[in-house]
Short mmCIF file of C-alpha atoms in Angstrom, two decimals:
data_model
loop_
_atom_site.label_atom_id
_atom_site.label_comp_id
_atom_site.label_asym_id
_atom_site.label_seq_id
_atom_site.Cartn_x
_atom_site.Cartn_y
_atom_site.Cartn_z
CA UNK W 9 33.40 2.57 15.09
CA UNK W 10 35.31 4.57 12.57
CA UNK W 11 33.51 6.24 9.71
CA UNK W 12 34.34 3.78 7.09
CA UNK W 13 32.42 1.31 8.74
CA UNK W 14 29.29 3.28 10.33
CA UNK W 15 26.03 1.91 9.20
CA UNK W 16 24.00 3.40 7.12
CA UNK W 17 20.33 5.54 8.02
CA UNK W 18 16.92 4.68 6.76
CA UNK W 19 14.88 7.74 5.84
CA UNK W 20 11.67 7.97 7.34
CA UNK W 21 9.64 4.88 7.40
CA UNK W 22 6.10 5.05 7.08
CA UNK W 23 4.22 2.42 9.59
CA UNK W 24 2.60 -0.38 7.81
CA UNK W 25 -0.93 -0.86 6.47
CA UNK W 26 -3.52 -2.80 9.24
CA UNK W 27 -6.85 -4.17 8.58
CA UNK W 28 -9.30 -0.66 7.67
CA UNK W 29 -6.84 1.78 6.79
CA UNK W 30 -8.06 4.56 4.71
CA UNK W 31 -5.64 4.74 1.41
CA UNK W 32 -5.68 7.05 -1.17
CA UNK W 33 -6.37 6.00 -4.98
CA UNK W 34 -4.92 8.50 -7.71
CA UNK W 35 -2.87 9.50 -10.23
CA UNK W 36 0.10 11.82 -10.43
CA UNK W 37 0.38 11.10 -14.49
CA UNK W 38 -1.79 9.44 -16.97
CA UNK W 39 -5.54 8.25 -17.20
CA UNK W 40 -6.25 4.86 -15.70
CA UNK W 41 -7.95 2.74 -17.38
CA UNK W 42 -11.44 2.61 -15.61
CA UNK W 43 -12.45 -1.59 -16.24
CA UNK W 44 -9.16 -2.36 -14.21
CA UNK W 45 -9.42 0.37 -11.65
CA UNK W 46 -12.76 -1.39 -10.57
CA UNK W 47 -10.83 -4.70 -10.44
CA UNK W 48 -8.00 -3.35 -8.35
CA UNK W 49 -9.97 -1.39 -6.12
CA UNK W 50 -11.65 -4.62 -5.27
CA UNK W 51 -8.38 -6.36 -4.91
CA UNK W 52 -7.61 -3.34 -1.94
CA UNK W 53 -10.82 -3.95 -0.41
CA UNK W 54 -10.41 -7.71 -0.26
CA UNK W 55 -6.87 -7.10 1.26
CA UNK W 56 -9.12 -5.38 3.67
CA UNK W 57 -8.24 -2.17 3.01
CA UNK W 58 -10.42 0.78 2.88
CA UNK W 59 -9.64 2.52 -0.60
CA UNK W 60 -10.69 6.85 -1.44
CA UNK W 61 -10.94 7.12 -4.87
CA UNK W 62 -10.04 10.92 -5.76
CA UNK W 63 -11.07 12.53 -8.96
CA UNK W 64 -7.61 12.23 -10.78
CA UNK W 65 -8.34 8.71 -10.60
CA UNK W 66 -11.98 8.64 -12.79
CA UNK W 67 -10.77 11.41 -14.92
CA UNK W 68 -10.26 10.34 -18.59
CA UNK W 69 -8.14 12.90 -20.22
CA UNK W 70 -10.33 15.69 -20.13
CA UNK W 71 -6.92 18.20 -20.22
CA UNK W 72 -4.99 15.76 -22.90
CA UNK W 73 -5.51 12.17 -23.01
CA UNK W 74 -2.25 11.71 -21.56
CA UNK W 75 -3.00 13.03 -18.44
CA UNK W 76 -5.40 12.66 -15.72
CA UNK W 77 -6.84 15.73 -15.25
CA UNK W 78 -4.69 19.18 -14.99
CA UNK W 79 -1.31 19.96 -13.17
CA UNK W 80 -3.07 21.64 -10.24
CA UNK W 81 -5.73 19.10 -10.02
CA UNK W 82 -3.10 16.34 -9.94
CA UNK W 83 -0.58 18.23 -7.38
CA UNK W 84 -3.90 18.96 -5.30
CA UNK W 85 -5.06 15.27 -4.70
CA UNK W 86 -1.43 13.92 -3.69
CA UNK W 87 -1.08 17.18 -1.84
CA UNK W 88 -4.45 16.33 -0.05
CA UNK W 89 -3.67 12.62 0.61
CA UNK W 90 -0.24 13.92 1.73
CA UNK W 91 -2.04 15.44 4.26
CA UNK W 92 -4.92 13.98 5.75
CA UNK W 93 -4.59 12.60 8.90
CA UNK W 94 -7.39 9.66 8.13
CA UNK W 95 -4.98 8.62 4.73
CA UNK W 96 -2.11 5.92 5.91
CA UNK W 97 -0.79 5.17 2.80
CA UNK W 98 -1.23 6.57 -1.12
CA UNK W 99 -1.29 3.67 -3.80
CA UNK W 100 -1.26 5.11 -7.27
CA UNK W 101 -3.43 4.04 -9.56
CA UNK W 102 -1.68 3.91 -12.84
CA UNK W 103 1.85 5.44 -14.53
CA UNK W 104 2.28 6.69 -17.98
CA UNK W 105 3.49 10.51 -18.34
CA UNK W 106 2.73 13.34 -16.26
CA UNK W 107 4.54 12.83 -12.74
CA UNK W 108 7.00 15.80 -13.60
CA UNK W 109 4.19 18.24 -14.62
CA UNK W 110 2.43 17.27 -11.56
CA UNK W 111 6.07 17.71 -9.35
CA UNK W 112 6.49 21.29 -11.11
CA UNK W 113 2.88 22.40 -9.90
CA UNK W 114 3.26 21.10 -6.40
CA UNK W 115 3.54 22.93 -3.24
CA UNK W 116 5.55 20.72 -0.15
CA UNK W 117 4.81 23.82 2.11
CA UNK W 118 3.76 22.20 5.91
CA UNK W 119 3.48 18.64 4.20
CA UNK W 120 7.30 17.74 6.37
CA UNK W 121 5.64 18.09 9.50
CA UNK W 122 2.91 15.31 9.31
CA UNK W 123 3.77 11.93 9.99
CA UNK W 124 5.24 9.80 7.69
CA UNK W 125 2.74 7.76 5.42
CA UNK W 126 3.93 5.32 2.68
CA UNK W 127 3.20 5.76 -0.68
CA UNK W 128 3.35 2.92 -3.41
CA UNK W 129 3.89 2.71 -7.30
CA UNK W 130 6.61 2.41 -10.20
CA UNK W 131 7.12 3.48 -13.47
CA UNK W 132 5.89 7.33 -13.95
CA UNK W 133 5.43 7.20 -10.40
CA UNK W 134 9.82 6.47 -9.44
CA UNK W 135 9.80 10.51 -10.04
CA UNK W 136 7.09 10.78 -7.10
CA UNK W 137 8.89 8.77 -4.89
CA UNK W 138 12.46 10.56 -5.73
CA UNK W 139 10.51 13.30 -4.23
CA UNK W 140 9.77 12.31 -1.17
CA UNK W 141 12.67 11.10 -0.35
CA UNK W 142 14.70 14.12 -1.48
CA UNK W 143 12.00 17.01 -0.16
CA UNK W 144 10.81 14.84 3.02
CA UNK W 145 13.48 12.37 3.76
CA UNK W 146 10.34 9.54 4.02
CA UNK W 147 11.00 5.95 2.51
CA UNK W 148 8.19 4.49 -0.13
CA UNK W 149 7.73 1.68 -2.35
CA UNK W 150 8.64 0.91 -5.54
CA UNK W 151 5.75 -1.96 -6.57
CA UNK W 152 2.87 -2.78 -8.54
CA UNK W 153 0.20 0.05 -8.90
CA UNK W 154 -3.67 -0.11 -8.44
CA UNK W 155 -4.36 -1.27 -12.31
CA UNK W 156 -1.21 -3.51 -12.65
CA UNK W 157 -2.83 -6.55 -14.39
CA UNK W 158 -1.56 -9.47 -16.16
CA UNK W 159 -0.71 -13.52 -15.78
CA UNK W 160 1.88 -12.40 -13.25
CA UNK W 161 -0.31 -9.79 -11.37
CA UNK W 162 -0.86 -12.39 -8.24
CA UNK W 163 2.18 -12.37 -7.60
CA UNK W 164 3.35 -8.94 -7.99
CA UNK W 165 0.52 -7.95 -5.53
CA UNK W 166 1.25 -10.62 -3.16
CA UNK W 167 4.94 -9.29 -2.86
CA UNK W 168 3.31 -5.69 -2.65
CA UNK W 169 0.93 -6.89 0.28
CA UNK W 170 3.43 -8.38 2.15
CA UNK W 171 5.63 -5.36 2.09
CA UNK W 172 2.82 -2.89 3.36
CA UNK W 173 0.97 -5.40 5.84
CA UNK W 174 4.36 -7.57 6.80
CA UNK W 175 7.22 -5.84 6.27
CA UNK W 176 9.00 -7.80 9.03
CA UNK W 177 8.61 -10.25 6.57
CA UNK W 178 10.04 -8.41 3.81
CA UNK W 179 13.64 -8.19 5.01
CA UNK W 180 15.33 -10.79 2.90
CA UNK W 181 14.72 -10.19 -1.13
CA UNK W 182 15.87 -13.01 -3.26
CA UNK W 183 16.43 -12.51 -7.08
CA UNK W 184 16.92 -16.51 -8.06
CA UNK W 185 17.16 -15.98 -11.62
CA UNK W 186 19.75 -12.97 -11.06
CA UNK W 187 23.13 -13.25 -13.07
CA UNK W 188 26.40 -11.18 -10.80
CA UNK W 189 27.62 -8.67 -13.05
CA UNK W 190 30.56 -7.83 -10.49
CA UNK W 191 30.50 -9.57 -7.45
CA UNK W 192 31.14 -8.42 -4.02
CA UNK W 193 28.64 -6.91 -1.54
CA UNK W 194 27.64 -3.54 -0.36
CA UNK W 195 25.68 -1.48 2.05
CA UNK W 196 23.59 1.51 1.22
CA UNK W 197 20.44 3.02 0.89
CA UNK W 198 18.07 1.41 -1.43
CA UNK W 199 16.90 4.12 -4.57
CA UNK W 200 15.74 4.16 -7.89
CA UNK W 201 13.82 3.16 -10.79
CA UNK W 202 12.35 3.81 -13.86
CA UNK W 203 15.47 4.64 -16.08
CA UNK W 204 13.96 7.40 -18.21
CA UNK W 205 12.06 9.28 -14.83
CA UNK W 206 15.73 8.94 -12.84
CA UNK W 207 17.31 10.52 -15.83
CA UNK W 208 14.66 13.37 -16.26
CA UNK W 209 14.74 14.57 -12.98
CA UNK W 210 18.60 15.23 -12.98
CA UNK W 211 19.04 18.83 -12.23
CA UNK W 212 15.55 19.30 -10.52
CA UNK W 213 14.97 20.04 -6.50
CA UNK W 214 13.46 16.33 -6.81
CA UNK W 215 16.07 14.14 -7.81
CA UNK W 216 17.54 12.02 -5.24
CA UNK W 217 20.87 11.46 -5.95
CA UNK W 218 23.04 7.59 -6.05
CA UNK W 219 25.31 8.46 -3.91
CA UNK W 220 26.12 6.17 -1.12
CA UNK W 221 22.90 3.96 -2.52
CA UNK W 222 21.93 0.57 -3.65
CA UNK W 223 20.71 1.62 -7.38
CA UNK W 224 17.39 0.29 -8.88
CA UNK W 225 17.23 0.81 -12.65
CA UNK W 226 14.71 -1.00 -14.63
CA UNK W 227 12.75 0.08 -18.28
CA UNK W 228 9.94 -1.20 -20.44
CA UNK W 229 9.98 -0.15 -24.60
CA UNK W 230 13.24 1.82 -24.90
CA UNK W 231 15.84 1.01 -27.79
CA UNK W 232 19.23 0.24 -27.25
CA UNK W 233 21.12 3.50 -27.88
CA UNK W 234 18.45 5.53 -25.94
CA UNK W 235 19.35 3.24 -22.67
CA UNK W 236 23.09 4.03 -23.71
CA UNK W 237 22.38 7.87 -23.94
CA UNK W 238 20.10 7.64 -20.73
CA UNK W 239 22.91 5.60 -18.90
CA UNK W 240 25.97 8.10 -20.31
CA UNK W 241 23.79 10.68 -19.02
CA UNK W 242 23.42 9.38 -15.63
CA UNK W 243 27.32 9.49 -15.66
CA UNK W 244 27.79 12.44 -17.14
CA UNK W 245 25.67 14.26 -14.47
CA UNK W 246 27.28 13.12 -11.39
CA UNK W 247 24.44 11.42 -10.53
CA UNK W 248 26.49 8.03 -10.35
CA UNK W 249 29.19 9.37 -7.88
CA UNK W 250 29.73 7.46 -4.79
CA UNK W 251 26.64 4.67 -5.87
CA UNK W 252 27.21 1.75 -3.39
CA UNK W 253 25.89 -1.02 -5.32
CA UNK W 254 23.91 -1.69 -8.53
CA UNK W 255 20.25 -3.63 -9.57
CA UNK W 256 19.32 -3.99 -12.86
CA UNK W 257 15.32 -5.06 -13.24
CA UNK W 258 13.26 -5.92 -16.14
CA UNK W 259 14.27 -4.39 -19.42
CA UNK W 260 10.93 -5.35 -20.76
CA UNK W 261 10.53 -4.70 -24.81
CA UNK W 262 13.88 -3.12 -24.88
CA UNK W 263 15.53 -5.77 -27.18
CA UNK W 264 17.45 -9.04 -27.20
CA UNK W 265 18.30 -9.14 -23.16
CA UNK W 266 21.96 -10.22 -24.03
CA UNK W 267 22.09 -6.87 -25.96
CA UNK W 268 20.76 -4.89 -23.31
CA UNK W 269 22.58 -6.36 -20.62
CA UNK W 270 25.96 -5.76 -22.89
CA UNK W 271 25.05 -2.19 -22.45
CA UNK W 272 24.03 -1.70 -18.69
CA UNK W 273 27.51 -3.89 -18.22
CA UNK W 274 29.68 -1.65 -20.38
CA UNK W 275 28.21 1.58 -19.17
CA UNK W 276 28.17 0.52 -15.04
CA UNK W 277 29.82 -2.26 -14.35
CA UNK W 278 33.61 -0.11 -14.83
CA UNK W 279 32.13 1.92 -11.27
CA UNK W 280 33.71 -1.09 -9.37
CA UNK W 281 30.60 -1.76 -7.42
CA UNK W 282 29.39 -4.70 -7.04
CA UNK W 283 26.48 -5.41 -9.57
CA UNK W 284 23.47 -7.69 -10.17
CA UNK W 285 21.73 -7.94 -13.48
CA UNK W 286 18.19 -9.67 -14.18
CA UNK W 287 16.16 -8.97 -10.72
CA UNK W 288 13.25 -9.68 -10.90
CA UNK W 289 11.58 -6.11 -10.32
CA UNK W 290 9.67 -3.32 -12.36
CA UNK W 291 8.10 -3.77 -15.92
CA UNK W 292 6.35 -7.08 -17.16
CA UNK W 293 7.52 -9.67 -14.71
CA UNK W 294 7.26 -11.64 -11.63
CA UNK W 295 7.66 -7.94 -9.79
CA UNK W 296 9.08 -8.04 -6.13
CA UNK W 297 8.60 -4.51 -4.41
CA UNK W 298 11.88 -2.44 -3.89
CA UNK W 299 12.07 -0.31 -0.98
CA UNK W 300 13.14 2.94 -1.35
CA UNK W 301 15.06 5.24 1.09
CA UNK W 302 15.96 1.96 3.24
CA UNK W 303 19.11 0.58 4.43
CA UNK W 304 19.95 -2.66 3.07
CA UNK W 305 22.96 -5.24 2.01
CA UNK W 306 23.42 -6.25 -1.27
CA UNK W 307 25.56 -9.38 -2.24
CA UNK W 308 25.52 -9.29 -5.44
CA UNK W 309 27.36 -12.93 -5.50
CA UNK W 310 24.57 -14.34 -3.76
CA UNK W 311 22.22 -12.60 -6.12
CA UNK W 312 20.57 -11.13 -2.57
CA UNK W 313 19.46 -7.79 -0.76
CA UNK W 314 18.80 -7.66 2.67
CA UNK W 315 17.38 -5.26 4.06
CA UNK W 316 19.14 -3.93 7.59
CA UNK W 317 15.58 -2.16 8.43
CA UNK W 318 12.12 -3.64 7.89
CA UNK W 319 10.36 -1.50 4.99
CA UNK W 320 8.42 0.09 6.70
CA UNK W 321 7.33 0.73 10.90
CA UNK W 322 5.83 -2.12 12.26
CA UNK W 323 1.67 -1.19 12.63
CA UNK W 324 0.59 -0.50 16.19
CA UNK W 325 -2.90 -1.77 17.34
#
């Protein structure tokens, strides 16, 4: 097998969620809002999961109202979740700003040497999972969060569910209403996310760079030109250098889509990778759950990803 065509690695994967695993609720950024914290937790515990609220999760801003809590007392819960032995997984409980304040503070010392344990979220939280991949080499999830709410909630959670209970299950991702940008397929390592977190971690000991990866980018309430300067940047950087293949998500509140998609075509689509536009994944959709760190085929003709390791280690009894 020559080089050219040697598969590639998963990082790390996590086992999967059973029946009365202990999971850790907080937040690495902002304040969640408390009314659909209770809802979600109940969601977790119907899912029969066993959820441990920790303080950043109640607190209401009592630093800024931006922010849940301080920088140490945020790095300190996802350092102790990190861990605990008793804590399988860590679902966040809410995005907003904050995760690279709370990445700046935090202290990785020892935290390589526990087991793997999977940790879930998107938005403010895609600069928390960069981490981990790039300081502990473990996969995560990019998917709903603990106060995700909304008409299309059920399903969003149902995909996210399936992934952490299932993931045998979770192998083959369809994107039906997906458009093929540049066709062709690709193997890689799944990465990615929120546009504006991949962008800000550039030049940090966190960011996880594209190369030899199947890219995730998705935004919610940017205008046009910034997701051209964000984009340029990305290019700019290095960041893009060897990328494998390319997903575009929801570009929720971000203008027309035909605009939008004009730009993400113009500014990636001249990479000669092949490229799918309109997946359904990240901001104010029907959200399916993106691994991350997980190797995976995309055909982007096919408007497909499949995923050449289940998400995560299948649960033991």
């Amino acid at each position: 097998m020559t080089a050219a065509t040697v598969p590639p690695r998963s990082l790390l994967r996590p086992r999967a969620l059973r029946p009365g695993d202990r999971v850790a609720v907080l937040c690495a950024s902002s304040p969640a809002e408390q009314p659909e914290l209770a809802v979600g937790l109940d969601t977790l515990r119907f899912a029969g999961l066993d959820p441990i609220v920790y303080d950043t999760a109640v607190d209401v801003g009592t630093m800024r109202g931006y922010l849940a809590g301080d920088d140490a007392m945020r790095a300190g819960d996802l350092r102790r979740a990190l861990t605990d032995p008793d804590v399988a997984g860590i679902l966040f409980a809410t995005g907003g700003y904050g995760a690279q304040r709370t990445l700046a503070a935090m202290d990785w010392t020892g935290i390589g040497a526990q087991p793997p344990k999977v940790l879930a979220g998107y938005s403010d939280v895609t600069a928390v999972l960069e981490a981990v991949a790039a300081k502990l080499g473990w996969a995560s999830l990019l998917s709903p969060m603990v106060t995700s709410s909304g008409p299309r909630s059920q399903y969003s959670f149902g995909s996210m569910f399936r992934t952490l209970t299932q993931p045998e299950r979770a192998t083959e991702i369809a994107y039906p209403e997906a458009v093929c940008a540049v066709g062709g397929t690709a193997t890689g390592i799944t990465l990615g996310g929120c546009l504006t977190l991949l962008t800000s971690s550039i030049g940090t000991d966190t960011s996880y760079p594209a190369r030899g990866g199947i890219l995730l980018i998705e935004e919610e309430t940017e205008d046009d030109y910034r997701i051209d300067r964000m984009l340029t940047q990305l290019r700019r950087s290095g960041y893009l250098d060897g990328v494998a293949g390319i997903i575009t998500g929801t570009f929720t509140h971000c203008g027309e889509q035909a605009a939008v998609e004009a730009i993400l075509a113009e500014r990636l689509g001249d990479l000669g990778v092949p490229m799918l536009m309109r997946a359904n994944v990240g901001h104010g959709g029907y959200f399916q759950s993106y691994p991350i760190g997980v190797a995976a085929e995309l055909d982007a003709d096919a408007g497909r990803l499949r995923l050449l390791d289940p998400p995560l280690q299948p649960a033991t009894p």
